[in-house]
Short mmCIF file of C-alpha atoms and ligand atoms in Angstrom, two decimals:
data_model
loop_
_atom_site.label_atom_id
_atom_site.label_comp_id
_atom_site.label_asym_id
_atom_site.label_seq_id
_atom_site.Cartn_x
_atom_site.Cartn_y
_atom_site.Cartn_z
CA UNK A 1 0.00 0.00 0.00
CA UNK A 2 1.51 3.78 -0.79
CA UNK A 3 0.06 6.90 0.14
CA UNK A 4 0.72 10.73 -0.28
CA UNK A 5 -0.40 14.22 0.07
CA UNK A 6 -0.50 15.80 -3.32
CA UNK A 7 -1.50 19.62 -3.32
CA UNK A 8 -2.80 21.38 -6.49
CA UNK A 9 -1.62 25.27 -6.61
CA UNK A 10 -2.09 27.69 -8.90
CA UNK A 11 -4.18 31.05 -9.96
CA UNK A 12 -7.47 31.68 -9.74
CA UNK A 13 -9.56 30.32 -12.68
CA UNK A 14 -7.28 27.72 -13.96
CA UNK A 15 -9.51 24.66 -13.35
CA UNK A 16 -7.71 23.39 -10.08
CA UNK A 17 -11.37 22.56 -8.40
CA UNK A 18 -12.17 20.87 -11.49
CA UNK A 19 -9.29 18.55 -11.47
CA UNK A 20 -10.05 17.44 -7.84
CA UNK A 21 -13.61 16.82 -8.67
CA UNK A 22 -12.33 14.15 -11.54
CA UNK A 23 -9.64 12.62 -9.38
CA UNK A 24 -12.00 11.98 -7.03
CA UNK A 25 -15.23 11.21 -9.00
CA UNK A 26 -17.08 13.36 -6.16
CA UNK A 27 -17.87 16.74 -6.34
CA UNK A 28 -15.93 17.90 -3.08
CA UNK A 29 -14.93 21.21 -4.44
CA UNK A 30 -17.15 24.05 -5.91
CA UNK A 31 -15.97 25.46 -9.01
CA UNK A 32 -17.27 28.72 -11.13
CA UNK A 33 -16.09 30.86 -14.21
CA UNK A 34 -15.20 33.82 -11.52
CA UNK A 35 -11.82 33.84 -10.38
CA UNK A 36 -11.35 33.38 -6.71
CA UNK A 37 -14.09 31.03 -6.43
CA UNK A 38 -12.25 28.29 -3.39
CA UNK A 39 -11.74 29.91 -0.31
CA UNK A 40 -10.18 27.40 1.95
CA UNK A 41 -8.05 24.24 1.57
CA UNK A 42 -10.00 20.96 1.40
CA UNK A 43 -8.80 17.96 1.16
CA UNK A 44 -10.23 14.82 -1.47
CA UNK A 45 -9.07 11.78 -0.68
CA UNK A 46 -8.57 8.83 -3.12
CA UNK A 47 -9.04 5.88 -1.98
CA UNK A 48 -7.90 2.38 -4.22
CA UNK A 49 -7.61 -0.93 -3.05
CA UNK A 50 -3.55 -0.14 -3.25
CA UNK A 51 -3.02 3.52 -2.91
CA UNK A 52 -4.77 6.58 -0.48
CA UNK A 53 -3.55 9.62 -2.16
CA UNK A 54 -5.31 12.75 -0.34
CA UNK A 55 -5.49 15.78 -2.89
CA UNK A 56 -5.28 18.93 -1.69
CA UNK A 57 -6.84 21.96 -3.77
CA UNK A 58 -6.15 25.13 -2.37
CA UNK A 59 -7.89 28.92 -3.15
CA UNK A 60 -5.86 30.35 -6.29
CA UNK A 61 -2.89 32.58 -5.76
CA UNK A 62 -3.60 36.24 -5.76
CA UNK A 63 -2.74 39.48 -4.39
CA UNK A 64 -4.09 40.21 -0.21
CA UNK A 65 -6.20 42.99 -0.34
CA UNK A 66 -8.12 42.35 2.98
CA UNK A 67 -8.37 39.67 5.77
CA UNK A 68 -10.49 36.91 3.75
CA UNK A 69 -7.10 37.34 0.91
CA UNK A 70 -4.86 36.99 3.66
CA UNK A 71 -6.56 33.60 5.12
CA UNK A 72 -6.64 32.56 1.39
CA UNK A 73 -3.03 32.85 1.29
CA UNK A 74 -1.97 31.12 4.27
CA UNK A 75 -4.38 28.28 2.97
CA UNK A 76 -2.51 28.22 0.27
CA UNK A 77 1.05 28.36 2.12
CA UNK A 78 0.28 25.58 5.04
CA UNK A 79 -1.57 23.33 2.15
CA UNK A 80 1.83 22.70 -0.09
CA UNK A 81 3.94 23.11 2.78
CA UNK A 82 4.11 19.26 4.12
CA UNK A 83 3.21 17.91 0.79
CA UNK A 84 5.25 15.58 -1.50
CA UNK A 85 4.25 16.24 -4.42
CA UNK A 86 2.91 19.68 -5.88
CA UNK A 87 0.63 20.03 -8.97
CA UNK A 88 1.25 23.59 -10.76
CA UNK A 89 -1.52 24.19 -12.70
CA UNK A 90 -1.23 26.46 -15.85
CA UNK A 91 -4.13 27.61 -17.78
CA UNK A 92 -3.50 26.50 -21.53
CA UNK A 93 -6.07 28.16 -23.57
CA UNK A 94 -4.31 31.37 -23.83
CA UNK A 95 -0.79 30.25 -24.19
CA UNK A 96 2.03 29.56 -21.57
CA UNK A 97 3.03 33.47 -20.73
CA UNK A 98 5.92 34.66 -18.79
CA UNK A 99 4.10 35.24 -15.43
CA UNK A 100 2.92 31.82 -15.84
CA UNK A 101 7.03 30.70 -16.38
CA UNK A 102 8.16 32.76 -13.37
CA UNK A 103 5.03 31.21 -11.30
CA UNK A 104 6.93 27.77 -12.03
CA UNK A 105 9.86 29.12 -11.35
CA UNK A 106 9.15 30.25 -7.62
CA UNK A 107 9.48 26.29 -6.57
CA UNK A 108 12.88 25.39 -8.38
CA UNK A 109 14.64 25.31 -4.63
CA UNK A 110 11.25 23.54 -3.15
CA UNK A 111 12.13 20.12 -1.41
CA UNK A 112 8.66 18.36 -2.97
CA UNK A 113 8.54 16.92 -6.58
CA UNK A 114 7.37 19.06 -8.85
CA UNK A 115 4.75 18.58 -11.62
CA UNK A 116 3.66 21.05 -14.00
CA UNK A 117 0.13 20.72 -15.44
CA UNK A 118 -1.10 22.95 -18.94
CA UNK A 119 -4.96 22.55 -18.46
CA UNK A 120 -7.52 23.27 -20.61
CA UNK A 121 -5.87 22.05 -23.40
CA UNK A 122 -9.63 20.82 -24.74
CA UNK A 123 -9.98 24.83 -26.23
CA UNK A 124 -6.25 24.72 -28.07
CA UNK A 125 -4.80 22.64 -30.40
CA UNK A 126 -1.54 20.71 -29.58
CA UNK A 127 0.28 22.83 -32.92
CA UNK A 128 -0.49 25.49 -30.97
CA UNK A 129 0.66 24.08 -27.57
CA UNK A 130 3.80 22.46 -28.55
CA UNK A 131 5.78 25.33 -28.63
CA UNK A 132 4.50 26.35 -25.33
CA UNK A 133 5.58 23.66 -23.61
CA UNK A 134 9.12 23.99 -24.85
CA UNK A 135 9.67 26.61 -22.92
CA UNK A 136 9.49 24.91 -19.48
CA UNK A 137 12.08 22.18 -21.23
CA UNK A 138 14.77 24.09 -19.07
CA UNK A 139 13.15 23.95 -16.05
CA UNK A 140 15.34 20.47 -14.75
CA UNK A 141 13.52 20.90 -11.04
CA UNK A 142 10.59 19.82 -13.10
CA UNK A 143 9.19 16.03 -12.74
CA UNK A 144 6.82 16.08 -15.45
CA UNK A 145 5.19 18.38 -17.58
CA UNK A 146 1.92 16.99 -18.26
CA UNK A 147 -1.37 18.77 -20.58
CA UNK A 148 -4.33 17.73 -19.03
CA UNK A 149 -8.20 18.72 -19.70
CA UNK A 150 -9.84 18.74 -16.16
CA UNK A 151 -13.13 19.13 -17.86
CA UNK A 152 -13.01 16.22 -20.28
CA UNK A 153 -10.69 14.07 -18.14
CA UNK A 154 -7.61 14.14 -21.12
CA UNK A 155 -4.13 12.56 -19.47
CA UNK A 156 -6.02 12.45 -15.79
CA UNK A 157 -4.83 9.36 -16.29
CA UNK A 158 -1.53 9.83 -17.39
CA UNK A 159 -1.41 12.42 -14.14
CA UNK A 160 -2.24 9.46 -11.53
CA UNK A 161 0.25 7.19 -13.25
CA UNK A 162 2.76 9.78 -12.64
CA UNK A 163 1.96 10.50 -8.95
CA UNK A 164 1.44 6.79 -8.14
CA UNK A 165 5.22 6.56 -9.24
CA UNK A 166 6.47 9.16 -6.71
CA UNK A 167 4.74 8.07 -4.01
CA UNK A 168 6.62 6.47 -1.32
CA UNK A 169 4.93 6.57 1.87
CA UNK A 170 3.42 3.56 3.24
CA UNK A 171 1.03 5.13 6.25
CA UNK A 172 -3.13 5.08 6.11
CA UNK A 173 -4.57 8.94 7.06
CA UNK A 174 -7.56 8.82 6.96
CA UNK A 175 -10.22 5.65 7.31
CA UNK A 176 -11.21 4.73 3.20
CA UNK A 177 -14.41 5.55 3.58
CA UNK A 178 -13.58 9.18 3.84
CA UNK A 179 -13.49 11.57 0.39
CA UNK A 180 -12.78 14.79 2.14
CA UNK A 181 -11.67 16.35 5.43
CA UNK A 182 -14.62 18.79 5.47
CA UNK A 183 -18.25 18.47 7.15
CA UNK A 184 -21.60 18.38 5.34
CA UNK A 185 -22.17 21.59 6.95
CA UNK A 186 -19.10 23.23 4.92
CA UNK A 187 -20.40 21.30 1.83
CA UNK A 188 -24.03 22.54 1.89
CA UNK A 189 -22.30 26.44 2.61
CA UNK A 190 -20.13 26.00 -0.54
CA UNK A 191 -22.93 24.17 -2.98
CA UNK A 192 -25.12 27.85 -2.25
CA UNK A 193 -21.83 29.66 -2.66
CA UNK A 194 -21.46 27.85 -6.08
CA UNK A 195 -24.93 28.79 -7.26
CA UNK A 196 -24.49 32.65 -6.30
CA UNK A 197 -21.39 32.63 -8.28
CA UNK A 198 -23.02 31.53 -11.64
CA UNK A 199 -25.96 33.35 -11.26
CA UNK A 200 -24.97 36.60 -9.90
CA UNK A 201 -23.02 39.60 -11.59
CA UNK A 202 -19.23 40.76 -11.12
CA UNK A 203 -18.15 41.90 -7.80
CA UNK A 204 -21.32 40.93 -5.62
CA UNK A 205 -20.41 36.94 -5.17
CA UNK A 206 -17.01 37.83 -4.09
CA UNK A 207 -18.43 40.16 -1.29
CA UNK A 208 -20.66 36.33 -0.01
CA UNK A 209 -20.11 34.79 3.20
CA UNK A 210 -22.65 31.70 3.65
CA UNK A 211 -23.72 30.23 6.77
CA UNK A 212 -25.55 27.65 7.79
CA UNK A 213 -27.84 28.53 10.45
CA UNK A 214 -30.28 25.49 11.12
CA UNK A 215 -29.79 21.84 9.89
CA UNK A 216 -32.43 19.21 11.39
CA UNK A 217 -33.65 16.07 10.34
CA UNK A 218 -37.54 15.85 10.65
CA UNK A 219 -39.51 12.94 9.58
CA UNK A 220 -36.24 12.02 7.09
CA UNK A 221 -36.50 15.90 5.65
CA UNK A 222 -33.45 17.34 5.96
CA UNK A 223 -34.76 21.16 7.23
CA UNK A 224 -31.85 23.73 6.53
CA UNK A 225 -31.62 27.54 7.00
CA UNK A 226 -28.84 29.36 5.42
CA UNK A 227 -27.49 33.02 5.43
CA UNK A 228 -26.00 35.03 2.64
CA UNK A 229 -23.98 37.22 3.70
CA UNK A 230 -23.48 40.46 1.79
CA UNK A 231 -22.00 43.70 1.82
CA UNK A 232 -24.27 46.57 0.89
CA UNK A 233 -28.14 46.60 1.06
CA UNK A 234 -28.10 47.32 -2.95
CA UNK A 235 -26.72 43.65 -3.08
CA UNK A 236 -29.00 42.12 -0.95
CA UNK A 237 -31.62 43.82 -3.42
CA UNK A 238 -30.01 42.28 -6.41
CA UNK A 239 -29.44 38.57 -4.43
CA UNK A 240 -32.96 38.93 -3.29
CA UNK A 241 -34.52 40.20 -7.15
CA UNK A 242 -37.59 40.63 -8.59
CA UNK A 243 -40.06 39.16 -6.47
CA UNK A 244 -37.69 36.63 -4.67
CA UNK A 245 -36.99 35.41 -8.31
CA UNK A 246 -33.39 35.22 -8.02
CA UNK A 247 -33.08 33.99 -4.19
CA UNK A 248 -35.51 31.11 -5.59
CA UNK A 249 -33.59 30.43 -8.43
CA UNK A 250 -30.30 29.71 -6.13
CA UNK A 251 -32.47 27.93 -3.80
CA UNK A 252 -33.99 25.76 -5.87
CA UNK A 253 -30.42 24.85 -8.23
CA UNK A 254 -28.39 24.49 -4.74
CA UNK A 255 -31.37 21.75 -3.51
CA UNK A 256 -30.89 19.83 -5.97
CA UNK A 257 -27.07 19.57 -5.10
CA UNK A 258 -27.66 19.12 -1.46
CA UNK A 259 -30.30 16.19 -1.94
CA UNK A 260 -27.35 14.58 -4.03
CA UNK A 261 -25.21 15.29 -1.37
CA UNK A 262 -27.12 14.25 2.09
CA UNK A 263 -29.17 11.44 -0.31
CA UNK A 264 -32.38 12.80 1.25
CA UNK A 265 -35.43 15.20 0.74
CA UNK A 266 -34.28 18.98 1.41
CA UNK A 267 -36.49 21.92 2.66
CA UNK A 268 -34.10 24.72 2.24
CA UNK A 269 -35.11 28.86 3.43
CA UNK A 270 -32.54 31.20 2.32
CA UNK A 271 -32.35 34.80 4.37
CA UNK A 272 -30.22 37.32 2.75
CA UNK A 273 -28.50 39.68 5.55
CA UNK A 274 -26.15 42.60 5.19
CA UNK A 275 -22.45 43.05 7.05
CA UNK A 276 -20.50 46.01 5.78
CA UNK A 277 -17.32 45.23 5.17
CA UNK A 278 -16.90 41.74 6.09
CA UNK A 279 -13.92 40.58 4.16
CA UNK A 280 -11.60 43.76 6.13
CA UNK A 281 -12.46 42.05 9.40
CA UNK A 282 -12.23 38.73 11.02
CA UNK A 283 -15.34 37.58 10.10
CA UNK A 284 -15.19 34.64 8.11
CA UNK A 285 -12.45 33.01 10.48
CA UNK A 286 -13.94 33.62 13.55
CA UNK A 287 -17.90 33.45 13.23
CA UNK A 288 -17.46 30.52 10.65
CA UNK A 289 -15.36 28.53 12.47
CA UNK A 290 -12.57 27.90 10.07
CA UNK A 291 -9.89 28.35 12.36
CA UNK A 292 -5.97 27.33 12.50
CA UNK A 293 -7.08 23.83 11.79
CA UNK A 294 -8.94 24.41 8.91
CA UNK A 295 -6.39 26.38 7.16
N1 GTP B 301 -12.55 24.25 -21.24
C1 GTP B 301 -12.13 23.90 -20.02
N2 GTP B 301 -12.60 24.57 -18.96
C2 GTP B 301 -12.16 24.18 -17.74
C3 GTP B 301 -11.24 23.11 -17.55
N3 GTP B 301 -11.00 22.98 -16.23
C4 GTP B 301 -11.74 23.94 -15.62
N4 GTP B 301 -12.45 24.67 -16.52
C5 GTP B 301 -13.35 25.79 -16.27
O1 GTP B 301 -12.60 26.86 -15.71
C6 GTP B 301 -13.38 27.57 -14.75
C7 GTP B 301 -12.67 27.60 -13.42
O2 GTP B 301 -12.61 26.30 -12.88
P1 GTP B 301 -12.29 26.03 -11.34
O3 GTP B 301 -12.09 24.56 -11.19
O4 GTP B 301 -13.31 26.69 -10.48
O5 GTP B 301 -10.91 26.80 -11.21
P2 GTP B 301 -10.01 27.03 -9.91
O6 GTP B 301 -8.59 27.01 -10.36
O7 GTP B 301 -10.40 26.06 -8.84
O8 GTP B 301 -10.43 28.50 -9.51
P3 GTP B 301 -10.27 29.25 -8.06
O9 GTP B 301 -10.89 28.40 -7.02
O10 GTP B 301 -11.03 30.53 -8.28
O11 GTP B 301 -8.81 29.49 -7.86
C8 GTP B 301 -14.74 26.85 -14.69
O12 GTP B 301 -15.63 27.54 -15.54
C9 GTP B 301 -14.42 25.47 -15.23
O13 GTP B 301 -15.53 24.84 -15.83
C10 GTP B 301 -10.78 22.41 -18.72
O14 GTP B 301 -10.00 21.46 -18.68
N5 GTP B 301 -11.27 22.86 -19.92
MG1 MG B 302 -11.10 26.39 -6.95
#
């Protein structure tokens, strides 16, 4: 039996959620077409009859501008820190750039194996990828460089190979019944977090904090209330819309992914409440519980 942590790092956007969700064949991680979408580490564990190999994806890598950007970032620092191997994930629909390169670069002294993943690679062709890849060639720190599409599930494969062969630890971490480190309450938080991303405009579902309030099983009917946090009363307008329409249509879409989740009938009441300035304070550590241990 071999086992490993493997953590996935990279910027916002470039389909690192994605990738865990297909390792795992679980949807453990939310994922969105805004940048900035995970907010915490959280682990996926894979369990196979001769491997546990615990993924962990981490919030992409992004300037601090208040206190929720600076508990992304140390997320992001204590999740590769004890790791042995690191997935760098590189968006490749718009071409390898130099940012990306000197991203990559950052971990040439780092004491974990190295793999570089080019994702996306469903929306490019490989003429025009080829060249791109030659110029991490020089980068000798570097395992593997490896194009992957998280989407369709292209060289996932190839991927696992690749980490099964650097894996050398023999110790069990968690019992093989497990897929992730967090609880169902984080889960059903993050599935209504997911549903105000797609559906709501530019800057408001970055400004969302989501809380569960009330979970209770009655008669087999799971019975949740949940809070959406936002930031000016103008957003809790838009989050609330035109007679409720909007609040019903995140409802009724995040439901449907907590019934898959908890395998039982939900009754789920959404309350929209304001907190100025949320993200500036400790907020999200303190009142959500995430603390040292969930970083
Ligand atoms: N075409 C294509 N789209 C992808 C692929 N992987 C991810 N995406 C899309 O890219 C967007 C971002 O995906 P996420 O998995 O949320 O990206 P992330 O890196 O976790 O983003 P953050 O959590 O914000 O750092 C979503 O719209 C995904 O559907 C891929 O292989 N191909
Ligand atoms: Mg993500």
């Amino acid at each position: 039996m071999k086992s490993g942590f493997v953590a996935i790092v990279g910027k916002p956007n470039v389909g690192k959620s994605t990738l865990l969700n297909r390792l795992i064949g679980e949807k453990v991680s939310i994922v969105s077409p805004k940048p900035q979408t995970t907010r915490n580490k959280i682990l996926g564990i894979l369990n196979e009859p001769d491997y546990q190999i615990i993924f962990i994806d981490t919030p992409g890598i992004h300037k601090s501008h208040n206190k929720l950007d600076e508990y992304m970032e140390k997320s992001i620092k204590v999740a590769q820190k004890d790791v042995d191997v690191l997935l760098l994930m590189i968006d490749g629909s718009k071409g390898i750039r130099q940012n990306d390169l000197d991203f990559v670069r950052q971990y040439e002294k780092s004491s974990q194996k190295v793999i570089v993943l080019v994702n996306k690679i469903d929306t490019t062709t490989f003429e025009k990828l080829y060249p791109d890849l030659a110029k991490l060639n020089s980068m000798s720190f570097v395992e593997d460089i490896i194009p992957i599409s998280a989407k369709t599930g292209k060289n996932v494969d190839v991927l696992l190979n690749k980490i099964k062969s650097l894996l050398t630890d023999t110790t069990i971490y968690f019992d093989e019944d497990m897929y992730t480190d967090k609880s169902l309450r984080f889960m059903v938080a993050e599935m209504v977090r997911e549903k105000a991303l797609y559906l709501l405009q530019d800057e408001i579902p970055h400004g969302l904090a989501i809380e569960v309030v009330k979970m209770q099983d009655i008669d087999g009917v799971m019975h949740i209330d949940i809070d959406i946090i936002c930031e000016r009363k103008t957003h809790k307008m838009i989050i609330i819309g035109k007679n409720g329409s909007m609040l019903k249509e995140i409802g009724s879409r995040a439901r449907i992914d907590i019934e898959n989740l908890l395998g039982q009938k939900v009754y789920l009441q959404l309350f929209v409440k304001v907190k100025e300035d949320w993200r500036s304070s400790n907020y999200y550590v303190t009142d959500f519980g995430y603390d040292q241990t969930d970083l």
